[in-house]
CSV table of C-alpha atoms in Angstrom, one decimal:
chain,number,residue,atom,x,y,z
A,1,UNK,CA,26.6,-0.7,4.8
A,2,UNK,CA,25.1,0.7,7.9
A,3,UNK,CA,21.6,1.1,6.0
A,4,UNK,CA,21.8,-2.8,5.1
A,5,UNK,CA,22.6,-3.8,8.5
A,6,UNK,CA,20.0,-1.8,10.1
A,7,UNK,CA,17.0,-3.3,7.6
A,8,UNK,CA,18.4,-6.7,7.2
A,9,UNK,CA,15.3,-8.8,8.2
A,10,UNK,CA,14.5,-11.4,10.7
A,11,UNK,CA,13.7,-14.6,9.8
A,12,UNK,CA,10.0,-13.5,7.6
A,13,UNK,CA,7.9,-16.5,8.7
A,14,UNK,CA,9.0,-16.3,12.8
A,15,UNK,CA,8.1,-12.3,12.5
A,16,UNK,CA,4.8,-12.9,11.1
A,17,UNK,CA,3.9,-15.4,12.8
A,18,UNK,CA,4.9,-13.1,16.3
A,19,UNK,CA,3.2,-10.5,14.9
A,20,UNK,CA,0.0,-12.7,15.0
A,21,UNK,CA,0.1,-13.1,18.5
A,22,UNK,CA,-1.5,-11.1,21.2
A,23,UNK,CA,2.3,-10.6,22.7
A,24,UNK,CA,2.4,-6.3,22.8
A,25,UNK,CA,5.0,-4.4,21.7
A,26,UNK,CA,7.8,-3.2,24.1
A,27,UNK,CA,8.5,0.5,24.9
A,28,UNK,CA,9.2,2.9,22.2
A,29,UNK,CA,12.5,2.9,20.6
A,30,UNK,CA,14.4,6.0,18.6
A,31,UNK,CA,12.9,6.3,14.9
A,32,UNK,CA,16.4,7.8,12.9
A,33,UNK,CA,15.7,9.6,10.5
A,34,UNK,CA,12.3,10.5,9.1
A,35,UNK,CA,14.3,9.9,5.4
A,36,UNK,CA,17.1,8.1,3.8
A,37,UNK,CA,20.0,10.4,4.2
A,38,UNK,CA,21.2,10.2,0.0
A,39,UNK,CA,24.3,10.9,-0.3
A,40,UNK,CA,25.8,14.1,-2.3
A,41,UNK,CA,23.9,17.7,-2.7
A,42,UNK,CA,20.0,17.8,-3.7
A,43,UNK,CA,18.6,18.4,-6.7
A,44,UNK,CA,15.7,20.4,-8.0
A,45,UNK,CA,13.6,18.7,-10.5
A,46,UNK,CA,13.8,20.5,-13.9
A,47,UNK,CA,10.7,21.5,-15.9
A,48,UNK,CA,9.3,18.5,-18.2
A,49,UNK,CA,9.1,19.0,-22.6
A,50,UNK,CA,5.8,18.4,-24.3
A,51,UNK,CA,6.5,14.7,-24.6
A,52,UNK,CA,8.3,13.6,-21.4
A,53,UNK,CA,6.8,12.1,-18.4
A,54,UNK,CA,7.0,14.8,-15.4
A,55,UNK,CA,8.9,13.0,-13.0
A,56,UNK,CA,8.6,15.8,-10.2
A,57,UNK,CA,4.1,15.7,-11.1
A,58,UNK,CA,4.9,12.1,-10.5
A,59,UNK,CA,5.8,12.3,-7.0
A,60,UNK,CA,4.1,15.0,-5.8
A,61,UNK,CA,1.2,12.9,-6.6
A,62,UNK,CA,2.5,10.1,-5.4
A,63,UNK,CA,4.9,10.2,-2.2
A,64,UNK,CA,6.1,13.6,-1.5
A,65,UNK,CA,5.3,15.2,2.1
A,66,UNK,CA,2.4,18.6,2.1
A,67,UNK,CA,3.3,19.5,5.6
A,68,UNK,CA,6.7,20.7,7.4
A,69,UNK,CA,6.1,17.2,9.6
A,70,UNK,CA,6.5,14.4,7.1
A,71,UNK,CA,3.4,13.3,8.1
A,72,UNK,CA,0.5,14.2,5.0
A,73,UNK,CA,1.1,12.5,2.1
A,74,UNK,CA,-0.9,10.6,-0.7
A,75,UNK,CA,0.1,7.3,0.8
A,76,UNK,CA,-0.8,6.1,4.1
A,77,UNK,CA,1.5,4.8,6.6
A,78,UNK,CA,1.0,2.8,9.9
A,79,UNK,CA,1.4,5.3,12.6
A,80,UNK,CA,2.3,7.9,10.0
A,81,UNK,CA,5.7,6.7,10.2
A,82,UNK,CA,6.0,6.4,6.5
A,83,UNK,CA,9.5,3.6,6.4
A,84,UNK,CA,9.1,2.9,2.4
A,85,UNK,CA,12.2,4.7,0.4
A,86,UNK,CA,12.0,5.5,-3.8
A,87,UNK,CA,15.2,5.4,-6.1
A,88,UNK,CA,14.7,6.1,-8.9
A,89,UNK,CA,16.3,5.0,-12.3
A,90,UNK,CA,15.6,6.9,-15.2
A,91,UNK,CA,15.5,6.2,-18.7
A,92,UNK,CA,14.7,8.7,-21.8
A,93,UNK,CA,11.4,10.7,-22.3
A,94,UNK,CA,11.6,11.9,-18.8
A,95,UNK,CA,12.2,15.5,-17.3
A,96,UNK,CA,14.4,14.1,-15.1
A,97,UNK,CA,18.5,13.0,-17.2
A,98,UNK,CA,19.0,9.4,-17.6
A,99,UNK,CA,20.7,8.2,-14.0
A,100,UNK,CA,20.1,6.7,-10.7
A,101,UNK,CA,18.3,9.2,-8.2
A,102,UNK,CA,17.0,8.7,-4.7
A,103,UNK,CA,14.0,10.9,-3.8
A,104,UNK,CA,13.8,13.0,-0.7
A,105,UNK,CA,9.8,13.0,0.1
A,106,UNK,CA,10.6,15.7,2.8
A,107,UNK,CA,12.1,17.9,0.6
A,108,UNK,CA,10.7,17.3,-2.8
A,109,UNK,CA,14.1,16.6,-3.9
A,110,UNK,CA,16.5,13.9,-5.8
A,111,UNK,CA,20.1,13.2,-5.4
A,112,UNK,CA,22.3,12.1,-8.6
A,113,UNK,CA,23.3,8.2,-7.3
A,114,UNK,CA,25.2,7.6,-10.8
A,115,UNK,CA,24.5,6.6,-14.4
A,116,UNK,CA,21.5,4.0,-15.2
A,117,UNK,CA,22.3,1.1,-16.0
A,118,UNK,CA,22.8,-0.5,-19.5
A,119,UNK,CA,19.3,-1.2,-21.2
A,120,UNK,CA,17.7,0.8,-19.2
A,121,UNK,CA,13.8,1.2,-21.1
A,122,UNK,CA,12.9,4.9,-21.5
A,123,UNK,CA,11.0,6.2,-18.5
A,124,UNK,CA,11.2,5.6,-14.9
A,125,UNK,CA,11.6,2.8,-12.6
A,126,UNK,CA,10.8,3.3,-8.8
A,127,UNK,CA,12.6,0.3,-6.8
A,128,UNK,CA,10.9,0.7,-2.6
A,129,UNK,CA,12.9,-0.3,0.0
A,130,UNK,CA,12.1,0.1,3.6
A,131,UNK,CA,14.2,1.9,6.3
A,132,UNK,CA,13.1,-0.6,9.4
A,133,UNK,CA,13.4,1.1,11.9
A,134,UNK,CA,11.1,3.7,11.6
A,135,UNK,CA,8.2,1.4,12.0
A,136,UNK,CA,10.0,-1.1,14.4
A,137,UNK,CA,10.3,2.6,16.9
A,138,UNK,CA,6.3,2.2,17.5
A,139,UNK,CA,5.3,-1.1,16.4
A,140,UNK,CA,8.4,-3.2,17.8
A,141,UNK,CA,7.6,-7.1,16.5
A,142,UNK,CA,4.4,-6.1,14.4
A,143,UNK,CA,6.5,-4.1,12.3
A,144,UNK,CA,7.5,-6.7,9.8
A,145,UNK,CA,4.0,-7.4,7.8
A,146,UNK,CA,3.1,-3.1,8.1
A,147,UNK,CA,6.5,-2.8,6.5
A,148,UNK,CA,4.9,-4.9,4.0
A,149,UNK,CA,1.6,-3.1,4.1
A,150,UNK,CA,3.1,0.4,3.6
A,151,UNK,CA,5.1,-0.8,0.6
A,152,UNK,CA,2.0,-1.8,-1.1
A,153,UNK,CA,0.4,1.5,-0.5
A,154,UNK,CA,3.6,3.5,-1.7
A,155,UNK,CA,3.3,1.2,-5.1
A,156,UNK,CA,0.1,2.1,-5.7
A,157,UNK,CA,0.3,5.7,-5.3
A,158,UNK,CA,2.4,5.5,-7.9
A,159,UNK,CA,0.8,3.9,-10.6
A,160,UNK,CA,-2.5,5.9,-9.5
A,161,UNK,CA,-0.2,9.2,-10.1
A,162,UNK,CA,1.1,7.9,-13.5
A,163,UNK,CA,-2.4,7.1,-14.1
A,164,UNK,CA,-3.7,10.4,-13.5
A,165,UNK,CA,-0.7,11.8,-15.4
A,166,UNK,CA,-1.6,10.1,-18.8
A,167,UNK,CA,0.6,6.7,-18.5
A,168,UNK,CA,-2.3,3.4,-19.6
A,169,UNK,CA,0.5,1.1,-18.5
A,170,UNK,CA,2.4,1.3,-15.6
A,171,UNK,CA,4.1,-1.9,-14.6
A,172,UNK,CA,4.0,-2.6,-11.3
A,173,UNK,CA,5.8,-5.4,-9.5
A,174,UNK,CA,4.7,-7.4,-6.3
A,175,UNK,CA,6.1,-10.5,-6.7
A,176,UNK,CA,7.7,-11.3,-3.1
A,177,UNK,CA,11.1,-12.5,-4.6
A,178,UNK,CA,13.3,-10.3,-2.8
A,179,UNK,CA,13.9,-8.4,0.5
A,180,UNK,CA,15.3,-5.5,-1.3
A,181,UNK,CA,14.3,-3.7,-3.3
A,182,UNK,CA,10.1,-5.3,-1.9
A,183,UNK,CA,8.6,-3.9,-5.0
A,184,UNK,CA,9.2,-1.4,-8.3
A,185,UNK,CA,7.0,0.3,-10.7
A,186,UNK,CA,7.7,0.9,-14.4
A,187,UNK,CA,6.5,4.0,-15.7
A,188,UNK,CA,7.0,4.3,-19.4
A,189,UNK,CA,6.9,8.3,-20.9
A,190,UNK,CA,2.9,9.4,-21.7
A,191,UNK,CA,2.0,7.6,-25.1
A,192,UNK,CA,4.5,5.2,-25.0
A,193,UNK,CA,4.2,1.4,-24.1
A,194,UNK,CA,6.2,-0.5,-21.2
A,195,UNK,CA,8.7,-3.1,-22.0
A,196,UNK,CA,7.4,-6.6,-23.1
A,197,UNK,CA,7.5,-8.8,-20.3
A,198,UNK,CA,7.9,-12.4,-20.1
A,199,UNK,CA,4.4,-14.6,-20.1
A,200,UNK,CA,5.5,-15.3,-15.6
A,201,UNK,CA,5.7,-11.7,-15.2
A,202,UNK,CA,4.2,-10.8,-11.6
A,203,UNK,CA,2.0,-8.0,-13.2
A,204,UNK,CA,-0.9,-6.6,-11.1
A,205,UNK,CA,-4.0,-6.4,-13.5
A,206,UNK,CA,-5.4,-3.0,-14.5
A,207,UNK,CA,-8.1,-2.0,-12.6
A,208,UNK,CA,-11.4,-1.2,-14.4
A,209,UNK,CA,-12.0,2.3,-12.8
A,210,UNK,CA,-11.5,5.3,-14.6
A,211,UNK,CA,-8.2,7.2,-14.6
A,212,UNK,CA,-7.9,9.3,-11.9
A,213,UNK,CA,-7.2,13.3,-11.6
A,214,UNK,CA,-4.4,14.9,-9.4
A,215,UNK,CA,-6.8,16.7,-7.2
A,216,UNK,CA,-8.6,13.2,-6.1
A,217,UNK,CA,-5.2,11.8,-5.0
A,218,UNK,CA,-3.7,15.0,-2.8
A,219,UNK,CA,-7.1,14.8,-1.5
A,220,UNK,CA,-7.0,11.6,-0.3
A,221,UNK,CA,-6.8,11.1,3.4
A,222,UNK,CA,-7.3,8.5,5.7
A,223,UNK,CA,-11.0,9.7,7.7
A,224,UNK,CA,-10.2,9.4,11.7
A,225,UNK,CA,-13.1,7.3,13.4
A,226,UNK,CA,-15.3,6.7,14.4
A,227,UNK,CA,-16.9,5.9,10.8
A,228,UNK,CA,-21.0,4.7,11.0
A,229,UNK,CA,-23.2,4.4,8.5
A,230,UNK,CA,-23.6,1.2,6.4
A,231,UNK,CA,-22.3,1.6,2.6
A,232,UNK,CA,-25.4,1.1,0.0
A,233,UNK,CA,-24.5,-2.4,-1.6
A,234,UNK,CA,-23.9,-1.3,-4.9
A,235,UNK,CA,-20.6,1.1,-3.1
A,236,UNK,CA,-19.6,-1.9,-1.0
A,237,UNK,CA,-19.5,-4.0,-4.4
A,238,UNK,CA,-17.6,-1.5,-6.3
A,239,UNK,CA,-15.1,-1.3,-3.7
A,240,UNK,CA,-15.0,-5.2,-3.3
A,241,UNK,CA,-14.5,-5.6,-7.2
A,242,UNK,CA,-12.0,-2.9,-7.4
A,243,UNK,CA,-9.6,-5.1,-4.1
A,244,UNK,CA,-10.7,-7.9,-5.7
A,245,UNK,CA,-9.3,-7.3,-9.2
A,246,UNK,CA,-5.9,-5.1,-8.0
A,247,UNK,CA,-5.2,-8.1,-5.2
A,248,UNK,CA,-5.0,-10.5,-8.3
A,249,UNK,CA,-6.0,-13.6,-7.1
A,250,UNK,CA,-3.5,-13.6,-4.2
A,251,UNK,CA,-6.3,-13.0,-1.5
A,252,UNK,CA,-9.9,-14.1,-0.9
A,253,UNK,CA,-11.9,-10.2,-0.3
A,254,UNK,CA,-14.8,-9.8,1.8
A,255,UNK,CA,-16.5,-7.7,3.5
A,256,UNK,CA,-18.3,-7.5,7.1
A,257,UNK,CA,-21.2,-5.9,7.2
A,258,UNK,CA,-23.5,-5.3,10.5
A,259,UNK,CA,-27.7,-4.7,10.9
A,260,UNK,CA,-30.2,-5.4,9.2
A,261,UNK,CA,-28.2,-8.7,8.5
A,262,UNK,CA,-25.3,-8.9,9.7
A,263,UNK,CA,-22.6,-11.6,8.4
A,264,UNK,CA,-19.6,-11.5,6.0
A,265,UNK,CA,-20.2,-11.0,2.1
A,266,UNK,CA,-18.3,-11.3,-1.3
A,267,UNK,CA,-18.9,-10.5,-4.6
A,268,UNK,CA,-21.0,-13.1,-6.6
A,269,UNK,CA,-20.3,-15.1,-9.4
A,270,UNK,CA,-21.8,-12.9,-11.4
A,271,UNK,CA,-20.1,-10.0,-9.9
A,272,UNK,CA,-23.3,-7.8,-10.1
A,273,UNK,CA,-24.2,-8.6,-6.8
A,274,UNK,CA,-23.0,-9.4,-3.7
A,275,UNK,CA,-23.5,-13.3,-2.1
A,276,UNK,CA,-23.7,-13.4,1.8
A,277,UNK,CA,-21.8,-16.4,2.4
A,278,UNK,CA,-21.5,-16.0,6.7
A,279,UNK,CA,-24.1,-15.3,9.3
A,280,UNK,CA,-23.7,-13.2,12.3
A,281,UNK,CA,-21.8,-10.0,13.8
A,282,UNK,CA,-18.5,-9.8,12.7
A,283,UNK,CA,-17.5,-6.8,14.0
A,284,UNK,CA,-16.7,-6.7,17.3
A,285,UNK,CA,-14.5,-9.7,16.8
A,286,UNK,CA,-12.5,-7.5,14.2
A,287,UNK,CA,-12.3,-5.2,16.3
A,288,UNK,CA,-10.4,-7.2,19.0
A,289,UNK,CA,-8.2,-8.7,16.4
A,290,UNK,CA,-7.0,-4.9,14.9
A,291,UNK,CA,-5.1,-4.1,18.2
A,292,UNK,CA,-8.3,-3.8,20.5
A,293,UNK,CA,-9.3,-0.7,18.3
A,294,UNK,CA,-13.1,-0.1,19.7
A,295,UNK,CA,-14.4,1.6,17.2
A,296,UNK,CA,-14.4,-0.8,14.4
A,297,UNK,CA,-17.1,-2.6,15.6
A,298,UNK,CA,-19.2,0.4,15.0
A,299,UNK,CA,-17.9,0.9,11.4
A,300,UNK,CA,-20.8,0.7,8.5
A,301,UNK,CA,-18.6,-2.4,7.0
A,302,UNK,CA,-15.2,-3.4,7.1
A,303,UNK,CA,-13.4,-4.9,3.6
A,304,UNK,CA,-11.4,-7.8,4.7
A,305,UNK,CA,-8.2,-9.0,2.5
A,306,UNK,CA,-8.2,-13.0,4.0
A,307,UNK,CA,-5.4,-15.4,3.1
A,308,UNK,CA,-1.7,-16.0,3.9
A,309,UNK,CA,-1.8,-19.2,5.9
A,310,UNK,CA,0.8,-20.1,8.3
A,311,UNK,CA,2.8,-22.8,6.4
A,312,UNK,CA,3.0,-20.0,3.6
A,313,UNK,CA,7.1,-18.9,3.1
A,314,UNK,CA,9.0,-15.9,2.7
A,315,UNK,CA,8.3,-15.1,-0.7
A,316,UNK,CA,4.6,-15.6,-0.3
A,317,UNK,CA,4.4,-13.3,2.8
A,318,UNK,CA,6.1,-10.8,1.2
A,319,UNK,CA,3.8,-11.1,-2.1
A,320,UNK,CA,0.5,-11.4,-0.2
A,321,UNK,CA,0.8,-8.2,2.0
A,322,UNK,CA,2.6,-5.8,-0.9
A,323,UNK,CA,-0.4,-6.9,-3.1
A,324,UNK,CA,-2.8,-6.7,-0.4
A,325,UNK,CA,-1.4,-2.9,0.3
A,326,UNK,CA,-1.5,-1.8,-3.2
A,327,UNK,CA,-5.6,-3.4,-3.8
A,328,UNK,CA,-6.9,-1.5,-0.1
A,329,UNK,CA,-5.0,1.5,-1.6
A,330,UNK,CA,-6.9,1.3,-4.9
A,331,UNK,CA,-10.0,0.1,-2.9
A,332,UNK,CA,-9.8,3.6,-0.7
A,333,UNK,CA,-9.9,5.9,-4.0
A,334,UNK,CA,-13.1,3.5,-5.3
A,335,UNK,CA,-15.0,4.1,-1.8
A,336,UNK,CA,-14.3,8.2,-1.8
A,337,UNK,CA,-15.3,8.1,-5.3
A,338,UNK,CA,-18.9,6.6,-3.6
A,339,UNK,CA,-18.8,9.3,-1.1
A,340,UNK,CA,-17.5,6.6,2.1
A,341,UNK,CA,-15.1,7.5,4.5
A,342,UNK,CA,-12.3,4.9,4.8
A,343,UNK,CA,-9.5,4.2,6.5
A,344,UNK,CA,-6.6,1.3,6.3
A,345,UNK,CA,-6.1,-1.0,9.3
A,346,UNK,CA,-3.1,-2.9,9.1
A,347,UNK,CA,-1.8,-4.0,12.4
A,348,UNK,CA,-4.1,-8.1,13.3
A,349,UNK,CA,-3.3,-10.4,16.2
A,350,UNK,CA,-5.1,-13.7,16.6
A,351,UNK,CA,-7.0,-12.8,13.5
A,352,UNK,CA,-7.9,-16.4,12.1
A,353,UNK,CA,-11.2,-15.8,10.3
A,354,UNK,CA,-11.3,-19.3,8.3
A,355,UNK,CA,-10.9,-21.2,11.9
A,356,UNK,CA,-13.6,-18.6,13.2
A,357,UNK,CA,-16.0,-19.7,10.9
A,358,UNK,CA,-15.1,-23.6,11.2
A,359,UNK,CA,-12.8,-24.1,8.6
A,360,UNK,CA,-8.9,-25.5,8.8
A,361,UNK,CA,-7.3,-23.4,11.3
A,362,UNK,CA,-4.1,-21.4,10.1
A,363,UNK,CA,-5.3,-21.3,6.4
A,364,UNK,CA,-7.2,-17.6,6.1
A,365,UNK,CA,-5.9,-15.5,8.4
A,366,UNK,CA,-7.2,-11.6,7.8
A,367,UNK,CA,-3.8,-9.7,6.1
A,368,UNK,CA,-5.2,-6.1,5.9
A,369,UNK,CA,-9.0,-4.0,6.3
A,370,UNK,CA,-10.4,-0.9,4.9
A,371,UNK,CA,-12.4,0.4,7.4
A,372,UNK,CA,-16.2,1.7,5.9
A,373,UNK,CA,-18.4,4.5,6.7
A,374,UNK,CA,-20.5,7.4,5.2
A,375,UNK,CA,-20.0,10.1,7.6
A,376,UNK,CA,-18.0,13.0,6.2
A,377,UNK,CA,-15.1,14.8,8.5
A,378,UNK,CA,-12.0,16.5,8.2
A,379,UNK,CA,-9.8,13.9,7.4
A,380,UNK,CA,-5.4,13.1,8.3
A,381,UNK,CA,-3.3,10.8,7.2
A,382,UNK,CA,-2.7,8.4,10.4
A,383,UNK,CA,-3.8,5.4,9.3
């Protein structure tokens, strides 16, 4: 009960629309726990047969912790706070027994919750959930849409791991219809398919880039900035299509781009090229909007996921900024594949682009960025 009461939310539109305004968080409050404290003893994930899905591959690809602190790990997290918590229900074809599990990320551990549930599909199912307060500690009223953000990020290290590990059709789930669990991924054993699911199924489509390989995901870090250098336009469109096509249709993507002409542009209706469709230096404004972060304005180009209007409800808050996690997340592998340097920026106040370029104020406010760049540096997760 005491983990319910703590995450129960406020009122979804209010936060957001708090969260939007230039108000600044409050002093620092205590963070708990850095993981969901499962109850009953940990358990070591045994070795996976020929023909079962590695559920311990899985999540070190995925979610588990490389460093004593918490704070490395394949997805990224606003202020490396990392709130988003995995249980785990488990079909056949896995390494793991058929049961309920929730994963320790710290630890690289489960705990036994119980038996699965009738009709449970061979596989695994990972339902996230957020522990609050982990995010609220630092972030205080902006939390709400990061808890969002992370979620999103968390989901699609998943599917990229069970990607990389063989699966062709993870199922993953973004629809906004519930506070808990936010969002769940259906991975069926290697050479098996998913479940059928009805023809209103909130699917995300597969993306068109090749299947990934482990070493590409540990290695995936969020590049501290400052990031220069403008991306060449056939990177920026490959990352573009790639949001584009995992955001499915929730989200308008663009991307700001600064000298030799500066403005905003999209992919065009060809989607071979890219269509400037705004005039003018965008990036200093962005950079007022992200927190007062200075060093965006400098960035080569900055992928903007635009939408969520202010009238929009719970459901389709909740489904914008999970879906708008999971396609930057997805976007980030596409620009290290084109040698960038990236990194997430999650946190916007005042950040009406539509009403900024003349349109209806309140209808395309910016939801989350991927920061651009081609210099190269040691990299951290801190995103």
């Amino acid at each position: 009960m005491e983990h319910a009461r703590e995450n129960r939310p406020p009122d979804l539109v209010a936060a957001l629309a708090r969260a939007r305004t230039p108000e600044r968080p409050g002093p620092g409050t205590r963070a708990g726990g850095a993981v969901r404290a499962w109850p009953g003893p940990p358990t070591a994930f045994p070795k996976a047969g020929p023909e079962e899905l590695d559920v311990q591959d899985l999540l070190r690809l995925s979610l588990a912790a490389s460093d004593g602190s918490g704070r490395l790990r394949p997805a990224p997290s606003a202020g490396a706070l990392h709130p988003v918590d995995t249980e785990l229900t488990v079909g056949g074809g896995c390494s793991l027994p058929p049961g309920r599990y929730g994963y320790d990320p710290l630890r690289h551990r489960v705990h036994r919750l119980g038996r699965q549930p009738d009709g449970t599909p061979p596989g695994v199912t990972a339902q996230l959930s957020v522990t609050a307060r982990r995010t609220v500690s630092h972030y205080g009223h902006r939390a709400r849409p990061l808890l969002l953000l992370d979620t999103g990020h968390a989901a699609a290290a998943l599917y990229l791991a069970a990607r990389a590990l063989g699966v062709s059709e993870p199922d993953v789930r973004l629809d906004g219809r519930a506070e808990s669990p936010l969002a769940a991924v259906h991975i069926p054993p290697p050479g098996r398919r998913g479940p059928v699911h009805p023809a209103d199924s909130a699917r995300v489509p597969e993306p068109s880039e090749s299947r990934p390989v482990p070493a590409e995901l540990l290695a995936r870090r969020s590049a501290p900035p400052p990031l220069p250098g403008a991306p060449s336009p056939d990177a920026l469109l490959a990352v573009l299509t790639t949001a584009a096509l995992a955001g499915a249709g929730d989200l308008r993507w663009c991307a700001a781009v600064g000298p030799p002409r500066p403005g905003l542009v999209e992919p065009a209706a060809d989607g071979a090229t890219l269509r400037r469709y705004a005039a003018g230096e965008a990036r200093p404004t962005l950079a007022a909007w992200a927190a007062g972060q200075a060093w965006i304005a400098d960035a080569g180009a900055v992928l903007l996921a635009v939408g969520c209007p202010a009238d929009a409800d719970a459901p389709h808050i909740r489904r914008a900024h999970l879906r708008a996690g999971f396609a930057v997340h997805l976007a980030h592998v596409t620009a290290r594949r084109h040698g960038l340097s990236a990194r997430p920026v999650g946190s916007w106040q005042r950040a009406d682009l539509g009403a900024a370029l003349g349109a209806a104020p309140g209808r395309d406010w910016v939801v989350h960025a991927l920061a651009l760049g081609t210099r190269h540096a040691d990299e951290e997760n801190t995103p």
